[in-house]
Tab-separated table of C-alpha atoms in Angstrom:
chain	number	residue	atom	x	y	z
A	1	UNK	CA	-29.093	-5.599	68.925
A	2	UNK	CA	-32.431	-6.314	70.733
A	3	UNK	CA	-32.127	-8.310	73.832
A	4	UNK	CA	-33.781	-11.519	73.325
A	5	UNK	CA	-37.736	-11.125	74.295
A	6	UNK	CA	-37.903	-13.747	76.855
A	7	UNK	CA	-35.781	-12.978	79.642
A	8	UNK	CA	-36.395	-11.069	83.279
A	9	UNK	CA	-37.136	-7.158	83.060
A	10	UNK	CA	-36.433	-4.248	84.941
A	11	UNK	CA	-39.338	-1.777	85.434
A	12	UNK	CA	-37.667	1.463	86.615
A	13	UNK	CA	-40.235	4.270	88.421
A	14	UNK	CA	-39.891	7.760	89.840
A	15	UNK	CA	-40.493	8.715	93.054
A	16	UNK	CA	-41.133	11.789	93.174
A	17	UNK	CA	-41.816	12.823	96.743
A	18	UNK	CA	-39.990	13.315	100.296
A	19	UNK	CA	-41.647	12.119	103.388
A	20	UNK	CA	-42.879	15.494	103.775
A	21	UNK	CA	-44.115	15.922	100.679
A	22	UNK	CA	-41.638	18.102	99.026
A	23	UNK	CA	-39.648	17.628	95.832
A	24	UNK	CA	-37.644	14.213	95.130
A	25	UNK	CA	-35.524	13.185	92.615
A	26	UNK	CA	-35.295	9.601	93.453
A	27	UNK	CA	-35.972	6.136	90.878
A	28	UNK	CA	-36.750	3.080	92.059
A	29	UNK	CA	-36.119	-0.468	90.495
A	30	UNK	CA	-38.440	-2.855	90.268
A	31	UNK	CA	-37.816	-6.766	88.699
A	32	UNK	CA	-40.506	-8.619	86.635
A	33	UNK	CA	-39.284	-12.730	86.231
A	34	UNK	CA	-39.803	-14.164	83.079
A	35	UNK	CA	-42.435	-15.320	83.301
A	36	UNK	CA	-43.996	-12.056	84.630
A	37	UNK	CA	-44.408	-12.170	88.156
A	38	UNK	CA	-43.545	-8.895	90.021
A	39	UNK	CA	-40.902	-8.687	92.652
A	40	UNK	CA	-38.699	-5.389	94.284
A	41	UNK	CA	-38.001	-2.990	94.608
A	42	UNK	CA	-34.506	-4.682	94.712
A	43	UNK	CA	-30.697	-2.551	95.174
A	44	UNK	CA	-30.388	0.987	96.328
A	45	UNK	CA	-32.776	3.837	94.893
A	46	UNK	CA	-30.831	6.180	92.515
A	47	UNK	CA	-30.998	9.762	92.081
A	48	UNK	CA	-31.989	11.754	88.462
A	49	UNK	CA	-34.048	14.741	87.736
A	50	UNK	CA	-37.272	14.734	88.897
A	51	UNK	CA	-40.242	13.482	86.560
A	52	UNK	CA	-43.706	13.092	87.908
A	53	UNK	CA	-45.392	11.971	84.956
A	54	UNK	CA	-43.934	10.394	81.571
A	55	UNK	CA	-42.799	7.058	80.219
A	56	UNK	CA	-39.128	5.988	79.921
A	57	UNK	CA	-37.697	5.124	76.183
A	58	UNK	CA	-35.352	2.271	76.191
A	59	UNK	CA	-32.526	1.026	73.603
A	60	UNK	CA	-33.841	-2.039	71.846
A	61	UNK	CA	-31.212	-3.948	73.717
A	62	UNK	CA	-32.560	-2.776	77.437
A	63	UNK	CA	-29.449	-1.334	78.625
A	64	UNK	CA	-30.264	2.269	78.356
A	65	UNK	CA	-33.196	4.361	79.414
A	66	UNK	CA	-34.237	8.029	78.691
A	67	UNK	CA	-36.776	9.957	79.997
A	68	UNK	CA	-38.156	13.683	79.751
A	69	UNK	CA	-38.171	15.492	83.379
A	70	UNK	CA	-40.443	17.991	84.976
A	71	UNK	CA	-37.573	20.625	84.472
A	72	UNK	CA	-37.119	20.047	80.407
A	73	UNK	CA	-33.964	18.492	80.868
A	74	UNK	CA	-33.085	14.050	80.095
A	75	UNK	CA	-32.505	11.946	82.821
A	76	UNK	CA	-30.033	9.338	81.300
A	77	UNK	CA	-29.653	5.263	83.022
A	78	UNK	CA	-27.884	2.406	81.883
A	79	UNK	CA	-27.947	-1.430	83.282
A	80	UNK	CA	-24.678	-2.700	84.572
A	81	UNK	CA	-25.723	-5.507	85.311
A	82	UNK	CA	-28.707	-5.385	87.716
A	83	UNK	CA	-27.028	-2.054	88.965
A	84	UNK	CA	-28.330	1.512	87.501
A	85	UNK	CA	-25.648	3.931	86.602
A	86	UNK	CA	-26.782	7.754	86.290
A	87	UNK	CA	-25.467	8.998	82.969
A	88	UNK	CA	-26.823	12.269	82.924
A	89	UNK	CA	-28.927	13.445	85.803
A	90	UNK	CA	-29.871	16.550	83.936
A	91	UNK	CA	-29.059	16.110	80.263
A	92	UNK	CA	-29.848	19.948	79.083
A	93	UNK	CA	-30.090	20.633	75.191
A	94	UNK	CA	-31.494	23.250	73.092
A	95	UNK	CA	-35.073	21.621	73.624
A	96	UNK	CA	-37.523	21.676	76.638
A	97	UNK	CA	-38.390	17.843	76.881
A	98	UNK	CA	-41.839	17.215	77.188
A	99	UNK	CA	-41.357	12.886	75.695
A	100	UNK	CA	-38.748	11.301	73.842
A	101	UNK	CA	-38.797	8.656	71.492
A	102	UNK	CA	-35.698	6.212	70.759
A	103	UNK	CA	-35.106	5.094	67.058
A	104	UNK	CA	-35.162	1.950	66.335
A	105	UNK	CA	-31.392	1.588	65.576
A	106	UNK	CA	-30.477	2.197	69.574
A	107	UNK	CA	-28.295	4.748	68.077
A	108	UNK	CA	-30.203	8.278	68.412
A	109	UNK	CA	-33.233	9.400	70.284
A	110	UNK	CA	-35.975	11.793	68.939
A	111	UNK	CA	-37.036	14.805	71.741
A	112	UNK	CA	-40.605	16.322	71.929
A	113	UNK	CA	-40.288	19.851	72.460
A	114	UNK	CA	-43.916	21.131	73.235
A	115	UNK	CA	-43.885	24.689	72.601
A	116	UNK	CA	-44.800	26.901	69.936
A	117	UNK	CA	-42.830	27.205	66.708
A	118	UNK	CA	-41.241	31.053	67.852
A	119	UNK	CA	-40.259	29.739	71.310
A	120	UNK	CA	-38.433	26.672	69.971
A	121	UNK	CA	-41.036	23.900	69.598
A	122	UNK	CA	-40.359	20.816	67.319
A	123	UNK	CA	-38.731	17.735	66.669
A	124	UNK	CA	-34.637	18.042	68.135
A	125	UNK	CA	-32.340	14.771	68.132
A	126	UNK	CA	-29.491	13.062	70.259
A	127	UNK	CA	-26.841	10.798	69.632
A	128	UNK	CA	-26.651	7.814	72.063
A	129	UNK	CA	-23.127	6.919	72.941
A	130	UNK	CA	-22.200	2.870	73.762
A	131	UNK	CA	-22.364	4.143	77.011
A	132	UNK	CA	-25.176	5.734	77.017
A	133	UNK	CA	-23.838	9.142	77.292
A	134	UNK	CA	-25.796	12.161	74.829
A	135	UNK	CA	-24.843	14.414	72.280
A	136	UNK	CA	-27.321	17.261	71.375
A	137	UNK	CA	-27.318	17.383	67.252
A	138	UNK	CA	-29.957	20.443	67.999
A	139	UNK	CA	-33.554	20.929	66.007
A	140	UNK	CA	-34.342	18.849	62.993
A	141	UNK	CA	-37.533	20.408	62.680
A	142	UNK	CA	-39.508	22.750	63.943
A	143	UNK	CA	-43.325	22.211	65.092
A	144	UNK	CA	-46.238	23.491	67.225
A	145	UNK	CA	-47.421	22.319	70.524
A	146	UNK	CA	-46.225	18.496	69.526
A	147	UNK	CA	-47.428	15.733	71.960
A	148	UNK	CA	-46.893	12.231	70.038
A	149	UNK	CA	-44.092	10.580	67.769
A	150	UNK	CA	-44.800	7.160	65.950
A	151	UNK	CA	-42.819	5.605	63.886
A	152	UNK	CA	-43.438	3.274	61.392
A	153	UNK	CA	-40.923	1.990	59.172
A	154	UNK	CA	-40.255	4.700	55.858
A	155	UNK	CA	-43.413	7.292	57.651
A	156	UNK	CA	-44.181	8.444	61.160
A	157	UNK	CA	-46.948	10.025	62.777
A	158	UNK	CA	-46.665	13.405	64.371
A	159	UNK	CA	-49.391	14.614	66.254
A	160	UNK	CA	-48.442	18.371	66.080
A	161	UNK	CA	-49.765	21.901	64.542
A	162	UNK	CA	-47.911	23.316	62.597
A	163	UNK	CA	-45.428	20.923	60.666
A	164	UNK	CA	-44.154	22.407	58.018
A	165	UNK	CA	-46.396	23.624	55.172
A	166	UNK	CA	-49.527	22.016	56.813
A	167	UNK	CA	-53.333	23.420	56.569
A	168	UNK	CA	-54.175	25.656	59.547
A	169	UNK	CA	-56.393	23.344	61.425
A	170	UNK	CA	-54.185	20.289	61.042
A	171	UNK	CA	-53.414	18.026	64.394
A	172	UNK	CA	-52.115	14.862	62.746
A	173	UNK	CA	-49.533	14.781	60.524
A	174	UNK	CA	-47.781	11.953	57.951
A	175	UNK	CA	-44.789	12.337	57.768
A	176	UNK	CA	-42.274	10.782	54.861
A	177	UNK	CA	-39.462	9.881	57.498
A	178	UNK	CA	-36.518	9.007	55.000
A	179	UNK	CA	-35.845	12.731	53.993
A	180	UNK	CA	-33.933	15.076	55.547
A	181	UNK	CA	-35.717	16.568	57.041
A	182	UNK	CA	-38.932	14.542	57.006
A	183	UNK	CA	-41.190	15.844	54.541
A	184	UNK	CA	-45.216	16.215	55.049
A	185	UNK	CA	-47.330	13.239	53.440
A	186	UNK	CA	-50.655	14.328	54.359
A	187	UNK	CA	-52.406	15.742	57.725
A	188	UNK	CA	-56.097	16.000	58.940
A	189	UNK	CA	-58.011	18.265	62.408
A	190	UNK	CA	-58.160	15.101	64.900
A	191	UNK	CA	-61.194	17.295	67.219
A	192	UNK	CA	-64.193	19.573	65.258
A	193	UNK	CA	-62.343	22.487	67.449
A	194	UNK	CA	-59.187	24.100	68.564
A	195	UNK	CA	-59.610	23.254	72.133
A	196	UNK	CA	-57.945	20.074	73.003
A	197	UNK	CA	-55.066	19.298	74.822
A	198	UNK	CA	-53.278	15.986	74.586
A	199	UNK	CA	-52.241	14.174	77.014
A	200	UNK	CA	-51.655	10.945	75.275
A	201	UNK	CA	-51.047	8.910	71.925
A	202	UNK	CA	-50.699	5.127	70.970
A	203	UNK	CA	-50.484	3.876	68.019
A	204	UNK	CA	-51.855	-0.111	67.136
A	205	UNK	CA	-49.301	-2.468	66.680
A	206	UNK	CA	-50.522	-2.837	62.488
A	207	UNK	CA	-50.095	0.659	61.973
A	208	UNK	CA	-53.519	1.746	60.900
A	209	UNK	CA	-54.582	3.851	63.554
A	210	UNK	CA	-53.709	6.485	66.202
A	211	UNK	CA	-55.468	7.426	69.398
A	212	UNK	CA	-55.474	10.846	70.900
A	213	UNK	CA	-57.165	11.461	74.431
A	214	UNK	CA	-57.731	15.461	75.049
A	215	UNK	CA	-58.254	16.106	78.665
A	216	UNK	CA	-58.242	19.747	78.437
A	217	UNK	CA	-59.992	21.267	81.744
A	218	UNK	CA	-60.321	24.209	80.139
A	219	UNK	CA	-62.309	23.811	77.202
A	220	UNK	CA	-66.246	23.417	78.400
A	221	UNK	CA	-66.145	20.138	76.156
A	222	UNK	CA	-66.021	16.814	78.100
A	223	UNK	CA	-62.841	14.914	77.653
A	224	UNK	CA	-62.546	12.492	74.680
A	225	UNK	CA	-60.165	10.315	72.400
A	226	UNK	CA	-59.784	11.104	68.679
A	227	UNK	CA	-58.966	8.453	65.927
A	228	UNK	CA	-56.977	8.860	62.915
A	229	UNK	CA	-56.526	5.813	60.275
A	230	UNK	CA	-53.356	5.974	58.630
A	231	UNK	CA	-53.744	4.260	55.070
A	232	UNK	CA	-50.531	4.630	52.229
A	233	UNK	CA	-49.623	8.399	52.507
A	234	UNK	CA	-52.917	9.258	54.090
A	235	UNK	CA	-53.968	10.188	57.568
A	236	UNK	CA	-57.907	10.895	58.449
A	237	UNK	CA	-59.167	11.231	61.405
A	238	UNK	CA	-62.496	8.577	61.585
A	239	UNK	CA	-63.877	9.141	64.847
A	240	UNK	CA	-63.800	10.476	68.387
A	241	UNK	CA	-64.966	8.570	71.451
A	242	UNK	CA	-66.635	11.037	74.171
A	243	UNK	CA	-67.409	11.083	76.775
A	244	UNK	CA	-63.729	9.667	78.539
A	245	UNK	CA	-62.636	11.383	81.412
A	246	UNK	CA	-59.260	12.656	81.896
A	247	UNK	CA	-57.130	9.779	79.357
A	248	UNK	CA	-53.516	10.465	80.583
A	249	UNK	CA	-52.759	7.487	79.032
A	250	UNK	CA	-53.309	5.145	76.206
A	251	UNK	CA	-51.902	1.275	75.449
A	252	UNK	CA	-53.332	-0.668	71.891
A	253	UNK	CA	-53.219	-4.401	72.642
A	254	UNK	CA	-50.604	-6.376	70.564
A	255	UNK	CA	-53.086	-8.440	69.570
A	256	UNK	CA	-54.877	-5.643	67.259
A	257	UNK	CA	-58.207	-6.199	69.443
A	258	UNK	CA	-58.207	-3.957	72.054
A	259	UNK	CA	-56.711	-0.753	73.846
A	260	UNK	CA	-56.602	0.633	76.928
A	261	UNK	CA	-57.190	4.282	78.567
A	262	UNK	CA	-56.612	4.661	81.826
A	263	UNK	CA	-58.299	7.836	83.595
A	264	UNK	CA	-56.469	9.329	85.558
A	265	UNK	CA	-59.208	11.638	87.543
A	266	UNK	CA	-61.761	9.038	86.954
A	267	UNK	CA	-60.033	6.266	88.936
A	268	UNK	CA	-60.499	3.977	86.517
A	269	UNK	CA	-59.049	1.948	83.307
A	270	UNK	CA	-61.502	1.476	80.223
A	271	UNK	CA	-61.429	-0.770	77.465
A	272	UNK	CA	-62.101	-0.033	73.946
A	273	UNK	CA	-62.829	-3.003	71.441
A	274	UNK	CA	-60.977	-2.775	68.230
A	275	UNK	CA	-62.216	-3.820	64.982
A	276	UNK	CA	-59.865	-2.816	62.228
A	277	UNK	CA	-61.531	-2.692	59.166
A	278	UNK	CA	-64.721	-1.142	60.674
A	279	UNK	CA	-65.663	2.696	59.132
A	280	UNK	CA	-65.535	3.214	63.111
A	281	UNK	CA	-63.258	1.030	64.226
A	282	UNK	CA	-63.295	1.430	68.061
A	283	UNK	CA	-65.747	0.984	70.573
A	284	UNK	CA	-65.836	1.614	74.179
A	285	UNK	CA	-66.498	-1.591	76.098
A	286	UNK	CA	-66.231	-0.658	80.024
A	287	UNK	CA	-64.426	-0.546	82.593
A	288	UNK	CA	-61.755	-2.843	83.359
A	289	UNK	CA	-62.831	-5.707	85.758
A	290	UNK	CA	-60.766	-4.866	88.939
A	291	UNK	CA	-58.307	-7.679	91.098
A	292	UNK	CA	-59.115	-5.960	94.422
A	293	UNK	CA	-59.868	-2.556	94.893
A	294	UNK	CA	-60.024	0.169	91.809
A	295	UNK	CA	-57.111	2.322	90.345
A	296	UNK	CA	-56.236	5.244	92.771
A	297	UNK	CA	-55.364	7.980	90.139
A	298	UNK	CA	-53.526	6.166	87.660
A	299	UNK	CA	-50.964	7.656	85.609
A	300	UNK	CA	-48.788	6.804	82.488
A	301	UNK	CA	-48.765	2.966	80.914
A	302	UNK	CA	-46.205	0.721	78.881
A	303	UNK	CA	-46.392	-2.466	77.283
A	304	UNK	CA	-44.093	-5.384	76.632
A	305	UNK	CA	-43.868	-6.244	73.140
A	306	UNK	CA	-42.480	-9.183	72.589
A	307	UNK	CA	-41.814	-12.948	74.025
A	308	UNK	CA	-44.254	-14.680	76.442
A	309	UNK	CA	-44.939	-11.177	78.556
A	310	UNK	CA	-46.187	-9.271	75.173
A	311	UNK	CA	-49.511	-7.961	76.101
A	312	UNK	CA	-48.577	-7.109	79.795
A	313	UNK	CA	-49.379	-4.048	80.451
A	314	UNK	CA	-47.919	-1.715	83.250
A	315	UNK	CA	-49.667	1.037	85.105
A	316	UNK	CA	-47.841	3.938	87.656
A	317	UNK	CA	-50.644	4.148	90.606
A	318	UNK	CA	-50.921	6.559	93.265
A	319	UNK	CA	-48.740	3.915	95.273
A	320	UNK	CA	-47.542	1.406	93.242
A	321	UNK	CA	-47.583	-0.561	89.751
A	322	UNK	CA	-50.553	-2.505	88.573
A	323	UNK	CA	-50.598	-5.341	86.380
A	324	UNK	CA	-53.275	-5.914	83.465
A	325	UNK	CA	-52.813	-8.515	80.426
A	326	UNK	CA	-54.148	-8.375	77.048
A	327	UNK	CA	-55.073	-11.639	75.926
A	328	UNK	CA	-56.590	-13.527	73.483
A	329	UNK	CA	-60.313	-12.732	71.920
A	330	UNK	CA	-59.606	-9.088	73.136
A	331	UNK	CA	-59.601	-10.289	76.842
A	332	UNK	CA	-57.944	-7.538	79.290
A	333	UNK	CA	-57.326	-9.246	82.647
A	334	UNK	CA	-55.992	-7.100	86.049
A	335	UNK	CA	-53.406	-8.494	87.991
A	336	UNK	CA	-53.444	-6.167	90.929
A	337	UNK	CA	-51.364	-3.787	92.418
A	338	UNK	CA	-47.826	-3.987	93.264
A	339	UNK	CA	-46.910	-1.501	96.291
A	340	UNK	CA	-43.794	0.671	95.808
A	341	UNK	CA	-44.890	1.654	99.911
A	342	UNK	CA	-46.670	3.860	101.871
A	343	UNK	CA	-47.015	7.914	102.584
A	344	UNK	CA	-45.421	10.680	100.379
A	345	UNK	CA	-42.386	8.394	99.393
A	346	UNK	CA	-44.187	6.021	97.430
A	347	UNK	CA	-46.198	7.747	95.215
A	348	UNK	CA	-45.344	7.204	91.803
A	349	UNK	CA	-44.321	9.282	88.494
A	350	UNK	CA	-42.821	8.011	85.397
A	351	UNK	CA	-42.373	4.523	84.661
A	352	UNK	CA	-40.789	2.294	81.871
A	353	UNK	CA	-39.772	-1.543	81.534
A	354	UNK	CA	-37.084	-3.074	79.031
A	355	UNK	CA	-37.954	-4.470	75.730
């Protein structure tokens, strides 16, 4: 069961640094209050894998979190209590983890395996025990360098190559996600080349459209974010924002108004308006007006979906967490930084806050 959407959150971050700089494996616990004010860390820090980018995938009830580390493996938490428990420090399946995605039901987890088809890319699952504990249940299907999973009801959005029977060329896919295993809808190119790499997906909270940032360094091209509407058993891709610098990261507003990519070379967190039924339907607005002084290379984001909080928006920062709100008449407003410390130890990673 969901836990009930106004109550006090943990935020849980990696740190993934020593004091001299070397390799860490330690998470941190932060608490955010009901009513959203920022407090922590709080307890003992607790040791996983080590994950220096990524976002954490909760149960809908908030009592256990998943995450893909830098070494492929899942790093497994549950609540008791206030206390995290390690459940697997180094869950290892037949899949390199590169994201995972829980299903709605609490009950089994989707992994992101980013490789090519021949070296075991795709699509794998895992049961979640009560207790958090994993089973691998091994590929459901295979794919080609896949970087987002969205799911939506009966369909889901894949943004892969190579899903099944698609076109050469295809980087979106539609997926019908009742059969076994999910069968191809429809699929479109999200960039007018081959030379993209994604770092990041989000998908607004109606359903109708996707956003893809590329922030290949290799390609020549500047960096940009792609936009596929999703419409019945259609995906098309309808537009691609460039110039945006390095977009590691991408939240849509709750509110179906506005979205968020934060820049991770750039320093800096842009808005994008949001007009749904435009041909075009997002525009970029700016930068985000700054509490204090700007980003220092910002990483991944997540959102709170639901209660009094849904809208806030949390940001993993060269040394700490920052705040920013969606509100109402596509309003984005910074709350400023929250400090996780200073030097090597309190630079951040991954991050992820209950439902």
């Amino acid at each position: 069961a969901a836990a009930p959407a106004d109550r006090a959150r943990k935020v849980v971050v990696s740190l993934p640094y020593d004091a001299g700089g070397g390799q860490a494996s330690t998470w941190t616990v932060l608490d955010l209050a009901a009513d959203g004010t920022p407090s922590g860390p709080t307890g003992a820090p607790f040791t996983m894998g080590r994950a220096t980018r990524g976002a954490i995938a909760f149960t809908p009830d908030g009592e256990v979190g998943l995450v893909a580390q830098d070494d492929g493996s899942l790093g497994v938490f549950r609540f008791d209590g206030d206390t995290p428990v390690v459940v697997h420090a180094r869950f290892t399946g037949s899949f390199y983890a590169e994201r995972v995605v829980v299903d709605p039901a609490g009950d089994l987890a989707y992994v992101i395996d980013p490789n090519w088809r021949n070296n075991g890319g795709g699509i794998y699952r895992v049961a979640i025990g009560c207790d958090g504990s994993l089973t691998d249940l091994g590929l459901w299907f295979p794919t080609k360098l896949a970087a987002g999973l969205h799911l939506r009801g009966e369909r889901a959005v894949l943004v892969a190559t190579d899903v099944g029977d698609s076109p050469a060329g295809d980087t979106v896919d539609l997926l019908d996600w009742t059969t076994e295993p999910p069968g191809l809808l429809d699929g479109d190119p999200l960039f007018p080349d081959d030379q993209a790499i994604v770092a990041a997906t989000a998908m607004t909270a109606n359903g109708r459209h996707v956003l893809v940032g590329d922030n290949s360094e290799f390609s020549g091209l500047p960096n940009r974010v792609a936009v596929a509407a999703v419409a019945g058993d259609a995906v098309t891709t309808t537009q691609v924002i460039t110039p945006v610098e390095d977009p590691v990261a991408i939240v849509a507003s709750p509110f179906d108004d506005a979205a968020l990519v934060v820049s991770g070379y750039g320093d800096a967190v842009f808005v994008l308006d949001y007009a749904p039924d435009a041909a075009t339907p997002f525009t970029l607005r700016g930068e985000v007006s700054y509490a204090g002084a700007a980003p220092q290379l910002p990483g991944d984001a997540v959102m709170i979906e639901r209660g009094g909080q849904r809208g806030l928006v949390l940001i993993a920062e060269l040394a700490g967490v920052r705040r920013m709100r969606f509100g109402a008449g596509a309003t984005v407003t910074d709350l400023g930084l929250q400090s996780t410390g200073t030097g090597y130890t309190a630079i951040t990673g991954a991050i992820g806050v209950q439902p």
